[in-house]
Amino acid sequence: MKFNGGYNVMLEGEPSTGVAPYQKPEALHLPLYSDRLDFSLLEVEDGASVVKGQVLARDPVNFSVPLLAPMAGTINLKFAERHITIEHLSASSDSETAEVGDVGDERQTLLRLGVWSSLARLDTNRVPDPERTPEALIVSVFRFEPFLPSPAAILKDGAGDFVSGLDRLHKLFEDAAVYLVVPESDSELKGQLAQAASSNSWLNLFEVPQTYPFDHPAFAAQMLKLSPKRAWSLDVQGVIAANQALENNRPYTKRMVSVGGPQINQPCHHHLPIGYPLAMIIDRQSGAECRIVSGGVLTGGAVAPSQLGLDIECQGLTVLEELTGREILAFVQPGFTKQAYSKTFASVFKPLFKEKRTTALGGESRPCVFCGFCEQACPVGIIPHLIYRYLDKDRPEDAYRFKFDKCIDCGLCSYVCVSKINHLKLFRAERSRAVTELIEG
Ligand code: SF4
Ligand code: SF4
């Protein structure tokens, strides 16, 4: 299979696969929102006592998926806006865990135990309808975007739970094919997965070069010629959580997050309950003003200063120095400490160079100079600068004529652009408009 485009951003501060020891917080602050979810329907009152796994709120737009209490404690709804705070925390014993119902209807079990919201439709990136069934499930077992959690940290105890979860999901989805996106290079984990695939005809490995964004499930769907309307994706943690929910009735309230970037003292992984205070995770170098990015640096977004705890979809946090001023005469400096797709800087002579990047994009927004870098880096073979121009002129029909629907939202076109044009922002706005039209129409 031929792969075009792609690029690896070499950023300083890669998290080690070690998992930091857990420190019990004074309180959990659960945001009532995340990238895709909005828990606007509260199910608890201020001052109420809750047990682990109890429903705190629901998202009425997304099939009433719940926000669950990760620990027992007392509810405080006044502590912070758009958060549910749980104080006086105690680790619940099994007898105190919320009644979660029998495991009879497995889809309802996944919904009730907070696992269903980890699934995503590939055409809209929304939570799929529990009444529907995908033709294929795509799970990316490796992530090349800095810095999402490492599968080596998540699967450090072996792939047993993971493979068992895949088997359950395959049966639950009426024999849907399951595709695992794995790198071409060999590893012990890949060997285990290849062995599982050799004895299960429904399980397939899709090998990709170790370059971003070839690990992206939407990219895999295009390469495998699967309809994005009928393919869903799930991450490795979601598969393990599905297995634990269906086998042990265990709610999905804790997740592995990576914390890295040039401003972090000891980049590593943490296994934490949702709502865990961000201030306790971010052990950053002192002095500089910082921006915390949730998700990968190419596709994630800045965490608002008002957000106090880990949200339900957070996978990783990357801390970058906030560049508040302009770099004076940056273009005459040789650039031993800078990296760029265009190989402009002297850092190309430094093997394995990793940049201590700030939030600066490297220049102000300028007109497109038709350098063609965005087209060259785009993994799905479309012309980002042309599509950008059509969308900017409010001509979406022309953008779709040039195959905008193939865009997988990887953000590489914005990253490599010498004029620092923010393609991704405009592309996301158009996608969100199209999804709203689809739902309302
Ligand atoms: S156009 Fe889409 S797929 Fe292509 S590089 Fe840009 S974000 Fe990625
Ligand atoms: S990378 Fe930027 S400047 Fe170059 S062609 Fe694309 S949009 Fe234009």
mmCIF file of C-alpha atoms in Angstrom, residues 222-368:
data_model
loop_
_atom_site.group_PDB
_atom_site.id
_atom_site.type_symbol
_atom_site.label_atom_id
_atom_site.label_comp_id
_atom_site.label_asym_id
_atom_site.label_seq_id
_atom_site.Cartn_x
_atom_site.Cartn_y
_atom_site.Cartn_z
ATOM 1 C CA GLN A 222 -9.999 5.559 3.570
ATOM 2 C CA MET A 223 -7.067 3.293 2.815
ATOM 3 C CA LEU A 224 -9.159 0.197 3.551
ATOM 4 C CA LYS A 225 -12.020 1.590 1.458
ATOM 5 C CA LEU A 226 -14.479 1.336 4.349
ATOM 6 C CA SER A 227 -17.461 3.658 4.352
ATOM 7 C CA PRO A 228 -16.880 6.315 7.063
ATOM 8 C CA LYS A 229 -20.667 6.308 7.574
ATOM 9 C CA ARG A 230 -20.548 2.705 8.697
ATOM 10 C CA ALA A 231 -17.218 2.569 10.545
ATOM 11 C CA TRP A 232 -16.684 3.521 14.190
ATOM 12 C CA SER A 233 -13.497 4.080 16.144
ATOM 13 C CA LEU A 234 -12.492 3.478 19.738
ATOM 14 C CA ASP A 235 -9.199 3.968 21.544
ATOM 15 C CA VAL A 236 -7.220 1.274 23.352
ATOM 16 C CA GLN A 237 -8.446 2.389 26.784
ATOM 17 C CA GLY A 238 -12.047 2.291 25.593
ATOM 18 C CA VAL A 239 -11.624 -1.347 24.498
ATOM 19 C CA ILE A 240 -10.203 -2.331 27.896
ATOM 20 C CA ALA A 241 -12.962 -0.375 29.660
ATOM 21 C CA ALA A 242 -15.590 -2.206 27.553
ATOM 22 C CA ASN A 243 -14.128 -5.526 28.620
ATOM 23 C CA GLN A 244 -14.139 -4.546 32.297
ATOM 24 C CA ALA A 245 -17.667 -3.148 32.092
ATOM 25 C CA LEU A 246 -19.059 -6.298 30.467
ATOM 26 C CA GLU A 247 -17.064 -8.727 32.581
ATOM 27 C CA ASN A 248 -17.054 -7.049 36.003
ATOM 28 C CA ASN A 249 -19.775 -4.380 35.744
ATOM 29 C CA ARG A 250 -17.039 -1.803 36.339
ATOM 30 C CA PRO A 251 -17.760 1.882 35.525
ATOM 31 C CA TYR A 252 -15.275 3.740 33.317
ATOM 32 C CA THR A 253 -14.264 6.620 35.543
ATOM 33 C CA LYS A 254 -10.481 6.516 35.495
ATOM 34 C CA ARG A 255 -8.132 6.939 32.528
ATOM 35 C CA MET A 256 -4.499 7.045 31.555
ATOM 36 C CA VAL A 257 -3.344 10.514 30.528
ATOM 37 C CA SER A 258 0.063 11.527 29.243
ATOM 38 C CA VAL A 259 1.585 14.768 30.511
ATOM 39 C CA GLY A 260 4.498 16.167 28.534
ATOM 40 C CA GLY A 261 5.972 19.057 26.594
ATOM 41 C CA PRO A 262 9.032 21.295 26.967
ATOM 42 C CA GLN A 263 7.692 22.979 30.119
ATOM 43 C CA ILE A 264 7.057 19.803 32.158
ATOM 44 C CA ASN A 265 9.659 18.698 34.692
ATOM 45 C CA GLN A 266 9.110 14.952 34.481
ATOM 46 C CA PRO A 267 7.005 14.026 31.461
ATOM 47 C CA CYS A 268 5.220 10.714 32.132
ATOM 48 C CA HIS A 269 1.821 9.008 32.313
ATOM 49 C CA HIS A 270 -0.788 9.212 35.088
ATOM 50 C CA HIS A 271 -3.748 6.917 35.787
ATOM 51 C CA LEU A 272 -6.331 9.249 37.251
ATOM 52 C CA PRO A 273 -10.028 9.641 38.005
ATOM 53 C CA ILE A 274 -12.013 12.086 35.876
ATOM 54 C CA GLY A 275 -12.086 15.453 37.624
ATOM 55 C CA TYR A 276 -8.580 15.081 39.077
ATOM 56 C CA PRO A 277 -7.223 18.617 39.748
ATOM 57 C CA LEU A 278 -5.096 19.820 36.828
ATOM 58 C CA ALA A 279 -2.954 21.817 39.248
ATOM 59 C CA MET A 280 -1.793 18.545 40.848
ATOM 60 C CA ILE A 281 -0.711 17.014 37.520
ATOM 61 C CA ILE A 282 1.040 19.923 35.879
ATOM 62 C CA ASP A 283 4.478 19.985 37.488
ATOM 63 C CA ARG A 284 5.899 22.653 35.224
ATOM 64 C CA GLN A 285 9.112 24.590 35.116
ATOM 65 C CA SER A 286 8.794 27.890 36.896
ATOM 66 C CA GLY A 287 8.877 31.328 35.362
ATOM 67 C CA ALA A 288 7.414 31.315 31.892
ATOM 68 C CA GLU A 289 3.761 31.812 31.103
ATOM 69 C CA CYS A 290 2.374 28.552 29.693
ATOM 70 C CA ARG A 291 -0.431 27.166 27.590
ATOM 71 C CA ILE A 292 -1.871 23.731 28.389
ATOM 72 C CA VAL A 293 -3.004 21.851 25.304
ATOM 73 C CA SER A 294 -5.494 19.021 25.767
ATOM 74 C CA GLY A 295 -5.090 16.216 23.202
ATOM 75 C CA GLY A 296 -2.278 16.139 20.661
ATOM 76 C CA VAL A 297 -0.405 19.332 19.791
ATOM 77 C CA LEU A 298 -1.603 19.251 16.177
ATOM 78 C CA THR A 299 -5.279 18.656 16.776
ATOM 79 C CA GLY A 300 -5.871 19.490 20.455
ATOM 80 C CA GLY A 301 -7.078 22.751 21.957
ATOM 81 C CA ALA A 302 -6.012 25.060 24.766
ATOM 82 C CA VAL A 303 -7.440 24.255 28.199
ATOM 83 C CA ALA A 304 -9.429 27.245 29.481
ATOM 84 C CA PRO A 305 -8.026 28.774 32.700
ATOM 85 C CA SER A 306 -11.484 28.194 34.265
ATOM 86 C CA GLN A 307 -11.185 24.396 33.840
ATOM 87 C CA LEU A 308 -10.131 22.864 37.160
ATOM 88 C CA GLY A 309 -10.116 19.109 36.575
ATOM 89 C CA LEU A 310 -9.594 16.446 33.914
ATOM 90 C CA ASP A 311 -12.546 16.277 31.575
ATOM 91 C CA ILE A 312 -14.112 12.979 30.550
ATOM 92 C CA GLU A 313 -12.415 12.865 27.118
ATOM 93 C CA CYS A 314 -8.964 14.165 28.045
ATOM 94 C CA GLN A 315 -6.205 11.864 26.814
ATOM 95 C CA GLY A 316 -3.100 13.940 27.226
ATOM 96 C CA LEU A 317 -1.857 17.353 28.300
ATOM 97 C CA THR A 318 1.075 19.127 26.670
ATOM 98 C CA VAL A 319 2.513 22.247 28.239
ATOM 99 C CA LEU A 320 4.127 24.833 25.966
ATOM 100 C CA GLU A 321 5.648 28.189 26.776
ATOM 101 C CA GLU A 322 3.274 30.973 25.748
ATOM 102 C CA LEU A 323 5.062 33.313 23.401
ATOM 103 C CA THR A 324 3.724 36.731 24.276
ATOM 104 C CA GLY A 325 6.046 38.940 22.202
ATOM 105 C CA ARG A 326 7.358 38.860 18.647
ATOM 106 C CA GLU A 327 10.674 37.305 17.805
ATOM 107 C CA ILE A 328 12.788 40.155 16.480
ATOM 108 C CA LEU A 329 14.730 39.441 13.267
ATOM 109 C CA ALA A 330 13.988 35.734 13.625
ATOM 110 C CA PHE A 331 14.596 35.242 9.906
ATOM 111 C CA VAL A 332 18.292 36.176 10.104
ATOM 112 C CA GLN A 333 19.054 33.708 12.892
ATOM 113 C CA PRO A 334 20.509 30.343 11.836
ATOM 114 C CA GLY A 335 17.893 28.414 13.821
ATOM 115 C CA PHE A 336 19.837 25.670 15.587
ATOM 116 C CA THR A 337 16.965 25.461 18.093
ATOM 117 C CA LYS A 338 14.075 25.521 15.627
ATOM 118 C CA GLN A 339 12.393 22.943 13.486
ATOM 119 C CA ALA A 340 10.324 23.477 10.333
ATOM 120 C CA TYR A 341 8.863 21.284 7.621
ATOM 121 C CA SER A 342 10.577 23.485 5.029
ATOM 122 C CA LYS A 343 14.078 22.600 6.336
ATOM 123 C CA THR A 344 14.758 26.324 6.621
ATOM 124 C CA PHE A 345 16.781 26.138 9.824
ATOM 125 C CA ALA A 346 20.254 24.951 10.712
ATOM 126 C CA SER A 347 18.685 22.310 12.993
ATOM 127 C CA VAL A 348 18.497 19.979 9.954
ATOM 128 C CA PHE A 349 22.193 19.288 10.599
ATOM 129 C CA LYS A 350 21.431 18.055 14.145
ATOM 130 C CA PRO A 351 20.345 14.394 14.032
ATOM 131 C CA LEU A 352 17.331 13.484 16.232
ATOM 132 C CA PHE A 353 16.794 17.147 17.032
ATOM 133 C CA LYS A 354 13.709 17.838 19.156
ATOM 134 C CA GLU A 355 12.457 21.367 19.388
ATOM 135 C CA LYS A 356 11.684 23.223 22.609
ATOM 136 C CA ARG A 357 8.609 24.670 20.942
ATOM 137 C CA THR A 358 6.497 27.498 22.312
ATOM 138 C CA THR A 359 2.930 28.348 21.323
ATOM 139 C CA ALA A 360 4.286 30.661 18.574
ATOM 140 C CA LEU A 361 3.361 29.473 15.135
ATOM 141 C CA GLY A 362 6.560 30.996 13.749
ATOM 142 C CA GLY A 363 5.195 34.089 12.074
ATOM 143 C CA GLU A 364 2.078 36.143 11.595
ATOM 144 C CA SER A 365 -0.647 35.196 9.209
ATOM 145 C CA ARG A 366 0.347 36.082 5.641
ATOM 146 C CA PRO A 367 -1.119 35.405 2.218
ATOM 147 C CA CYS A 368 -0.628 31.980 0.677
#
